[in-house]
Coordinates of N, CA and C in Angstrom, one line a residue:
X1 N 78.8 209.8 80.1 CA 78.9 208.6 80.9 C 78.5 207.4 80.1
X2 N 79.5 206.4 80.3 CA 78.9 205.1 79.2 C 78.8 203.7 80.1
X3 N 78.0 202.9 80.3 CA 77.8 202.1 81.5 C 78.0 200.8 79.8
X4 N 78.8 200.0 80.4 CA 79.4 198.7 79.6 C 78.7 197.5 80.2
X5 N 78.3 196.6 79.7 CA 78.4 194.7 80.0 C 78.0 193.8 78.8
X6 N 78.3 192.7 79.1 CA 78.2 191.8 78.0 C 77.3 190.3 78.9
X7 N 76.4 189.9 78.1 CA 76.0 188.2 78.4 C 76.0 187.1 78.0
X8 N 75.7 186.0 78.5 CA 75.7 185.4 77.1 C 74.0 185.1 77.3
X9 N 74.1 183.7 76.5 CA 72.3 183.7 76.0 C 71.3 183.2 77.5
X10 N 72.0 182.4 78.2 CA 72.1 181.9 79.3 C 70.9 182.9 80.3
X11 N 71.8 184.0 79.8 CA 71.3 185.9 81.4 C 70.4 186.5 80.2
X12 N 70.0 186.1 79.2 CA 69.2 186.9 77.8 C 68.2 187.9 78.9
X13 N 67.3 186.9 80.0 CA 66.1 188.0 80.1 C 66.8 188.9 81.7
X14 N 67.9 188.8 82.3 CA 68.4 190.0 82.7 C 69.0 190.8 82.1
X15 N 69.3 190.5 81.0 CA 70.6 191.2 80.5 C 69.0 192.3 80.1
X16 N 67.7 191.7 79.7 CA 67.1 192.7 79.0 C 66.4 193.7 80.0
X17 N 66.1 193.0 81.2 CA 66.3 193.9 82.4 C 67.0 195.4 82.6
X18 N 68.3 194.7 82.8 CA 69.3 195.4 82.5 C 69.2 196.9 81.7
X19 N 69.3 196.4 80.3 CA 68.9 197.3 79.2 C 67.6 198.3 79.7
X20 N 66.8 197.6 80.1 CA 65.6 198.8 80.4 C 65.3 199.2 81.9
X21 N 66.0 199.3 82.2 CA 66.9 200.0 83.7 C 67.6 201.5 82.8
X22 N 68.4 200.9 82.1 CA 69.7 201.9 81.4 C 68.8 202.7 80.8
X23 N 67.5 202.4 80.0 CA 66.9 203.1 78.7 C 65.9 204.2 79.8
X24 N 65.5 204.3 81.0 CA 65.6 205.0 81.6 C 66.3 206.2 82.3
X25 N 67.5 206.7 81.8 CA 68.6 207.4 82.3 C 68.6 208.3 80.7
X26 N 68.3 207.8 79.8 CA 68.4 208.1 78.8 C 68.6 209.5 78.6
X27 N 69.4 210.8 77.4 CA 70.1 211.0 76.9 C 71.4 210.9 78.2
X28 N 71.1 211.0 80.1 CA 72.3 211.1 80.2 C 73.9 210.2 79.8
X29 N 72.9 208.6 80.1 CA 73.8 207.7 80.1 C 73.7 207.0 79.3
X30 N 75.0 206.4 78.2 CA 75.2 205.5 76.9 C 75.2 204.5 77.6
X31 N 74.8 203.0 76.5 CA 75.3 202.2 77.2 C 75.7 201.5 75.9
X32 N 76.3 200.3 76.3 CA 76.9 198.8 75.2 C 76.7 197.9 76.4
X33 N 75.7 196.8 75.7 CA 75.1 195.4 76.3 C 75.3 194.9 75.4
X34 N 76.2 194.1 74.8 CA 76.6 192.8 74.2 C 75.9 191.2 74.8
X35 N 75.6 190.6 73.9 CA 75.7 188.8 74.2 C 77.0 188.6 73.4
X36 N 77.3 187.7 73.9 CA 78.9 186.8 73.5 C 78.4 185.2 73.7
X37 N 79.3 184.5 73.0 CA 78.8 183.2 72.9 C 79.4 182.3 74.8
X38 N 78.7 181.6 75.0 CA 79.5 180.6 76.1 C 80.9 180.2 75.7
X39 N 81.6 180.2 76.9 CA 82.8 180.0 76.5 C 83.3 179.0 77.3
X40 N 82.3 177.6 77.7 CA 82.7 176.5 78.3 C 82.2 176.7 79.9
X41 N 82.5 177.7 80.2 CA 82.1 177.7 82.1 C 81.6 178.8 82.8
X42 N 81.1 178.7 83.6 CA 80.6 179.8 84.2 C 82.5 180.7 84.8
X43 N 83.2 180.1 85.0 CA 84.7 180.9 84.7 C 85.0 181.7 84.2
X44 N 84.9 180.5 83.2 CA 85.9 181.3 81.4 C 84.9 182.1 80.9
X45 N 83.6 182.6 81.5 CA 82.5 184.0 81.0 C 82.8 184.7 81.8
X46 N 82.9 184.4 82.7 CA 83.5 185.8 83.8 C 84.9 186.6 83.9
X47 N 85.5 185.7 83.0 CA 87.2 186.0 82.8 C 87.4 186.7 82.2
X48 N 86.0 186.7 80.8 CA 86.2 187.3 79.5 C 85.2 188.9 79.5
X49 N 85.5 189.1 81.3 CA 85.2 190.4 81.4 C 86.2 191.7 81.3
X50 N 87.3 190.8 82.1 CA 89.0 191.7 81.7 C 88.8 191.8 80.2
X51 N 89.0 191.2 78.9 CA 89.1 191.1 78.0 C 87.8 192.1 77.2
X52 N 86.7 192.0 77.5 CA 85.7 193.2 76.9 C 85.7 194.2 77.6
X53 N 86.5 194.5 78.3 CA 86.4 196.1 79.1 C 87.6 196.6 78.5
X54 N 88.8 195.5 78.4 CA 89.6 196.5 78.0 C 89.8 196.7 76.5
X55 N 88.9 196.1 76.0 CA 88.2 196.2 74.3 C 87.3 197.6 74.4
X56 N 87.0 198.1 75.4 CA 85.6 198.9 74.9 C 86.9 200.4 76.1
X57 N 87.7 200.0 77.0 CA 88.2 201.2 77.3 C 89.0 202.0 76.6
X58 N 88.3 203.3 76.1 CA 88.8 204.3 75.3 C 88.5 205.2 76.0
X59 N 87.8 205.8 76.4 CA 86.8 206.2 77.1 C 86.9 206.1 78.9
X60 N 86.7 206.7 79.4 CA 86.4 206.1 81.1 C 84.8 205.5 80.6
X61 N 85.0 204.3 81.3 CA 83.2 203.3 81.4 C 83.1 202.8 82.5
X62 N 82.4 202.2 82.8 CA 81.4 201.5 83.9 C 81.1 200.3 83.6
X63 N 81.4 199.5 84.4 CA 81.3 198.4 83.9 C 80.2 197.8 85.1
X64 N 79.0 196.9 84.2 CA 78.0 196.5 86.0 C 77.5 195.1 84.9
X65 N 77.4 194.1 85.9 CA 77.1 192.8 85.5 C 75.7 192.6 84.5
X66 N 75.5 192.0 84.2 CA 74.3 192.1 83.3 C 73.1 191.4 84.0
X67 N 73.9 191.2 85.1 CA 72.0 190.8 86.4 C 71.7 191.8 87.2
X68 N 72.8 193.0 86.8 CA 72.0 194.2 87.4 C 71.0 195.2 86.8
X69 N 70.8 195.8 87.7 CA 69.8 197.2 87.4 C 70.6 198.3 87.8
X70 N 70.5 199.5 87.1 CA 70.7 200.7 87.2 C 69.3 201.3 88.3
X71 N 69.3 201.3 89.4 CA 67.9 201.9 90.2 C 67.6 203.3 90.0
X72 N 69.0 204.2 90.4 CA 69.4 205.5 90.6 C 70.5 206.2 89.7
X73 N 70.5 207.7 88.9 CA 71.8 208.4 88.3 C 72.8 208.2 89.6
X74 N 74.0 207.5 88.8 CA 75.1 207.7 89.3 C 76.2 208.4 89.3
X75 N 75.6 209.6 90.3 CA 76.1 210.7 90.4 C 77.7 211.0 90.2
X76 N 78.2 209.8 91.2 CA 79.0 209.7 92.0 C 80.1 209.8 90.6
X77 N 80.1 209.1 89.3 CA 81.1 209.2 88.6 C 80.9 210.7 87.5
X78 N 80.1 211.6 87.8 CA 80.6 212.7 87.2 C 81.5 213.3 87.5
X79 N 82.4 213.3 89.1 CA 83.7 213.8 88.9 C 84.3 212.7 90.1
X80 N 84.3 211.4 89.5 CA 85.5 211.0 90.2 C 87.0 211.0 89.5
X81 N 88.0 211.0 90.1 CA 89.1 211.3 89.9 C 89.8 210.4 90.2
X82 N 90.3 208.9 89.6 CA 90.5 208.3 90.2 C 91.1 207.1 88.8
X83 N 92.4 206.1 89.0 CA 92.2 205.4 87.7 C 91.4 204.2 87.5
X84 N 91.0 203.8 88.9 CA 89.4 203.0 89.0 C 88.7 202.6 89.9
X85 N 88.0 202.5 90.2 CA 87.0 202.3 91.2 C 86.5 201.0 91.7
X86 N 86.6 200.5 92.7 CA 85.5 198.9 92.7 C 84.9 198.9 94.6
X87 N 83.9 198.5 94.6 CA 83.4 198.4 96.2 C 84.2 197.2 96.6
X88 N 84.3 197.6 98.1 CA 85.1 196.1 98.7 C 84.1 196.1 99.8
X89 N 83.6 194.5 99.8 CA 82.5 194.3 100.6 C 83.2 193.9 101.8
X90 N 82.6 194.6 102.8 CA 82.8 194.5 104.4 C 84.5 194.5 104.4
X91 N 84.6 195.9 103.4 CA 85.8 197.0 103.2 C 87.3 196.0 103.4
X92 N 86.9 194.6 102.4 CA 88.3 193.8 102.2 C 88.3 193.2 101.2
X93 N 86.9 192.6 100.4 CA 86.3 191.6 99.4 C 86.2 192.7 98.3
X94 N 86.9 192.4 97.3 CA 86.8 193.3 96.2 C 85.6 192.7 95.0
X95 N 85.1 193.4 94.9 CA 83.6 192.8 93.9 C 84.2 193.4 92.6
X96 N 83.4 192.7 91.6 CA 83.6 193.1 90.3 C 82.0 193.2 90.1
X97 N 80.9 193.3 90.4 CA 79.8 193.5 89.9 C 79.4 195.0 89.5
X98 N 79.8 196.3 90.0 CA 80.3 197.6 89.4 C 81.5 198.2 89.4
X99 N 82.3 198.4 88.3 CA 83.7 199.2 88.3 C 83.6 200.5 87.8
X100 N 84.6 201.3 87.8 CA 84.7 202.4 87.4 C 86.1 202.2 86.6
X101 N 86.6 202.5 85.1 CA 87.5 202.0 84.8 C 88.2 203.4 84.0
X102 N 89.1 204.3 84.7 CA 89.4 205.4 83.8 C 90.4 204.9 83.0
X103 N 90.0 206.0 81.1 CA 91.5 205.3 80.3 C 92.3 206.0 80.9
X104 N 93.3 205.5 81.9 CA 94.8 205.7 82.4 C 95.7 204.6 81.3
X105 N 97.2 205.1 82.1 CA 98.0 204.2 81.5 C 97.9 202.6 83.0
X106 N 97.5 203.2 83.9 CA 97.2 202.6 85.1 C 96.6 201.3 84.9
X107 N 95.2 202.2 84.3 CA 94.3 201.1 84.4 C 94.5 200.1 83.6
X108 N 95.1 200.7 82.2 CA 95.5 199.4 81.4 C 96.4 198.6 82.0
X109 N 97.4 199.4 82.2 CA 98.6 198.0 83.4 C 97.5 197.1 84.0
X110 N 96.6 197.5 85.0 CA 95.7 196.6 86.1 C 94.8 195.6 85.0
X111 N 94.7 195.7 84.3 CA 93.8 195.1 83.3 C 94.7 194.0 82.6
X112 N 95.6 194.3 81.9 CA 96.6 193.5 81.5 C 97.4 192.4 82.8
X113 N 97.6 192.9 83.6 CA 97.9 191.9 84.8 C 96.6 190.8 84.9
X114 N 95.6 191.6 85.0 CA 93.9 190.7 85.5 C 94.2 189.4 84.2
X115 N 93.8 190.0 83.1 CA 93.6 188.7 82.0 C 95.3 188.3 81.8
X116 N 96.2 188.5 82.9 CA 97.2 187.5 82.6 C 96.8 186.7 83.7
X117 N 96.8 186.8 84.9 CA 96.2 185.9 85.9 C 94.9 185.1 85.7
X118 N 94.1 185.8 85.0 CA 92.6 184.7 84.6 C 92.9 183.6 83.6
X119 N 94.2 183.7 82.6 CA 94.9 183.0 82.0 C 95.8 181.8 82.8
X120 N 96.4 182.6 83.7 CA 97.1 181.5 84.7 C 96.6 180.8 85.8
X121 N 95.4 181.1 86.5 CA 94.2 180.5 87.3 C 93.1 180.3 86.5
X122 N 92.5 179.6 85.5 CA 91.6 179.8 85.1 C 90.3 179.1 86.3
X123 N 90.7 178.5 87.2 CA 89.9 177.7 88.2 C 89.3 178.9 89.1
X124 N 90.1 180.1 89.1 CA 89.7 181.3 90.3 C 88.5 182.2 89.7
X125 N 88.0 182.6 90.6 CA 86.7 183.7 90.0 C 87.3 184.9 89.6
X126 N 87.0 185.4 88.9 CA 87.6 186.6 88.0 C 87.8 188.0 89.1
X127 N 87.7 188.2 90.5 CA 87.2 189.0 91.3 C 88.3 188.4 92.2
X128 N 88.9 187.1 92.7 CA 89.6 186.8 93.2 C 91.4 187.2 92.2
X129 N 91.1 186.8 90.8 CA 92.0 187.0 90.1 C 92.8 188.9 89.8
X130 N 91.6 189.8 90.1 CA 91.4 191.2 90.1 C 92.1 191.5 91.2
X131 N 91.8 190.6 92.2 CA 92.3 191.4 93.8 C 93.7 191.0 93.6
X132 N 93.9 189.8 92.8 CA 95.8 189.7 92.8 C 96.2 190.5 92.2
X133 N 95.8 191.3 91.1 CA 96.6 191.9 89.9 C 96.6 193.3 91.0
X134 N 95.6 193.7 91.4 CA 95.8 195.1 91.8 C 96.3 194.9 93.4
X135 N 96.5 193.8 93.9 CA 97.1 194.0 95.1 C 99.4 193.8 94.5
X136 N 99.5 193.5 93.1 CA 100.7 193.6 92.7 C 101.4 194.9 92.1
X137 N 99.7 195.9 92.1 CA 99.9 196.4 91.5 C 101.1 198.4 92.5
X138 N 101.6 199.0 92.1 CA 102.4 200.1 93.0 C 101.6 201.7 92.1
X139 N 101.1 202.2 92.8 CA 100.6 203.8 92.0 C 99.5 203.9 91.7
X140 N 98.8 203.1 91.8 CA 97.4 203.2 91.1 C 96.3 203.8 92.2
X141 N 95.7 204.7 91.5 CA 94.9 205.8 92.1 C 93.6 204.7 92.1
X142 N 93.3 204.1 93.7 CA 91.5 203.5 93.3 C 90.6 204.4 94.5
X143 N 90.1 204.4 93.7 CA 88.5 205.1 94.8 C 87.7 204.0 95.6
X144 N 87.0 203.6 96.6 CA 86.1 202.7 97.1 C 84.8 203.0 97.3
X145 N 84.3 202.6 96.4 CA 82.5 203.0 96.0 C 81.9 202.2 97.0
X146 N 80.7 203.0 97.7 CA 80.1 203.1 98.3 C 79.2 201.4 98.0
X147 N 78.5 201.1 99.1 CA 78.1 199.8 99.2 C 76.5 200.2 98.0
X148 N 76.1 201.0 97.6 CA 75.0 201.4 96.8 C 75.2 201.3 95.1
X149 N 76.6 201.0 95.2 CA 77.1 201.0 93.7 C 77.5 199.6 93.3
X150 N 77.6 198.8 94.5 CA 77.5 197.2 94.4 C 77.0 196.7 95.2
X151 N 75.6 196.6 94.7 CA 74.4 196.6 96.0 C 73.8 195.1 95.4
X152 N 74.7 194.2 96.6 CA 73.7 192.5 96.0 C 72.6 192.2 96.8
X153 N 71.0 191.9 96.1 CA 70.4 192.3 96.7 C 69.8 191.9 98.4
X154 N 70.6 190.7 98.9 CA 70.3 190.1 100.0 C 71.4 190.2 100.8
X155 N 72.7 189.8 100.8 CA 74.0 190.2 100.6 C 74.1 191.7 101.6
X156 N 73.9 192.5 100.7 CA 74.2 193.6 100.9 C 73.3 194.6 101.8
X157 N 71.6 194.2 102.1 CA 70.8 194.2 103.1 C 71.4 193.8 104.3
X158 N 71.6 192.7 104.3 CA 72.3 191.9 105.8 C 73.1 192.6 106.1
X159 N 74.0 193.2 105.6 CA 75.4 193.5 106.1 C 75.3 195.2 106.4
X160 N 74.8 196.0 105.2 CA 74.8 197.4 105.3 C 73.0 197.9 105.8
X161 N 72.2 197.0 105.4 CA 71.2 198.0 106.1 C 70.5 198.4 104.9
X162 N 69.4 198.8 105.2 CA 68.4 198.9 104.5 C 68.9 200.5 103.5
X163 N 70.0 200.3 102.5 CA 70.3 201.5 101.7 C 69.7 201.2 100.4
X164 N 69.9 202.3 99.5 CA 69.1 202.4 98.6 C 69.9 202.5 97.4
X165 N 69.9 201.3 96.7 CA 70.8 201.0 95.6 C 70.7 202.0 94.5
X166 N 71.9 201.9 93.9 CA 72.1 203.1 92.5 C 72.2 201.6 91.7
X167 N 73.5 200.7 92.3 CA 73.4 199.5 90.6 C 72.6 198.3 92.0
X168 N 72.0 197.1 91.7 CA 71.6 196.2 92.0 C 72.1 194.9 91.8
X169 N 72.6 194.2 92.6 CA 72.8 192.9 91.5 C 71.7 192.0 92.0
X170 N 71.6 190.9 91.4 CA 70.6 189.9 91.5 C 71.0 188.3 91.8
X171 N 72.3 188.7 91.5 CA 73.2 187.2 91.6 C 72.5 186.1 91.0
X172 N 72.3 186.4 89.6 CA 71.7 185.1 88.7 C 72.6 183.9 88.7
X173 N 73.9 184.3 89.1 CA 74.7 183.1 88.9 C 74.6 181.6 90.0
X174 N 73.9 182.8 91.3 CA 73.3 181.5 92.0 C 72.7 180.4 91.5
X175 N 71.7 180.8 90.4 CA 71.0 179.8 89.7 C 71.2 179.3 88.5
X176 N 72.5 179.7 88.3 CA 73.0 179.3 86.7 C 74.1 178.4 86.6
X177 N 75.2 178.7 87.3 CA 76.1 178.4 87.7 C 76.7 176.9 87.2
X178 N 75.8 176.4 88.3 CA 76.0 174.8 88.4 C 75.3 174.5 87.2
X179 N 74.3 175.0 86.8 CA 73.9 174.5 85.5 C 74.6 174.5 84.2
X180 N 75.3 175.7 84.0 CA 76.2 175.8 83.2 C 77.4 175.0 82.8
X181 N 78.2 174.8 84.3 CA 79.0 174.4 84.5 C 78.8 172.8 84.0
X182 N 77.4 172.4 84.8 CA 77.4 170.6 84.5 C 77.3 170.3 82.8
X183 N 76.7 171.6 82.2 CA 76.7 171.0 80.6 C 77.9 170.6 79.8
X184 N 78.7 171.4 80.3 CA 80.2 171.7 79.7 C 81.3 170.7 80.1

């Protein structure tokens, strides 16, 4: 099992978070946590998620934001069967904060569509851009992970109840965001 994300310098002390969440799980689960430079917006870093996943898919990976935590082994991907995975919040809102991304020929199509659309909306959030490529998409085997596998931490309380997260998010972007955005 190889769990993927990348940050930039901005998320440095979640991203290290992050990492020592993962270094926990250790021999079961690999990981690759990259920094990447800013790329102008809090957008165009989120876009250039299609683009490092499908750099790093060889492999089936996992992909989980770099303001999460790994809490719990995620069981649930030692046999899923499936060419990818994503939780859809209040089972319509498709999140990108944990994926499941098997190498299919599938998932490359869905991936290739994504960073053609984050290319042609660059104004849309990369999760808005995802739901169009796979809602164009015909065949594609997806699984719907459980609200524990994209567990935002306030978010996801309100809505589902007091469950007990496997990934965490922390939504740093609430507090980055606009900061980001206004330097650029």
């Amino acid at each position: 099992m190889i769990i993927v994300s990348y940050y930039t310098a901005l998320y440095q002390f979640e991203a290290q978070n992050l990492i020592k969440s993962l270094e926990n799980f250790l021999p079961e689960i690999n990981s690759i946590v990259e920094e990447y430079p800013e790329r102008g917006s809090w957008e165009k870093n989120t876009h250039f998620k299609a683009d490092f996943i499908k750099e790093k898919l060889t492999e089936p990976i996992i992909w989980t934001d770099a303001d999460s935590q790994l809490k719990q082994y995620p069981i649930l991907f030692e046999n899923i069967d499936c060419d990818v995975a994503f939780h859809f919040f209040k089972d319509h809102e498709l999140m990108t904060g944990t994926m499941y991304w098997n190498n299919t020929s599938k998932s490359h199509e869905l991936l290739d569509s994504w960073i053609r659309l984050n290319n042609m909306f660059p104004e849309n959030w990369d999760q808005v851009n995802l739901q169009n490529a796979l809602n164009g998409m015909q065949d594609i085997n997806v699984y719907r992970l459980p609200p524990e596998y994209c567990f935002i931490t306030d978010l996801s309380r309100e809505h589902y109840g007091n469950l007990r997260p496997v990934f965490e998010h922390f939504q740093a972007s609430r507090k980055y965001k606009k900061r980001l955005n206004a330097v650029h």
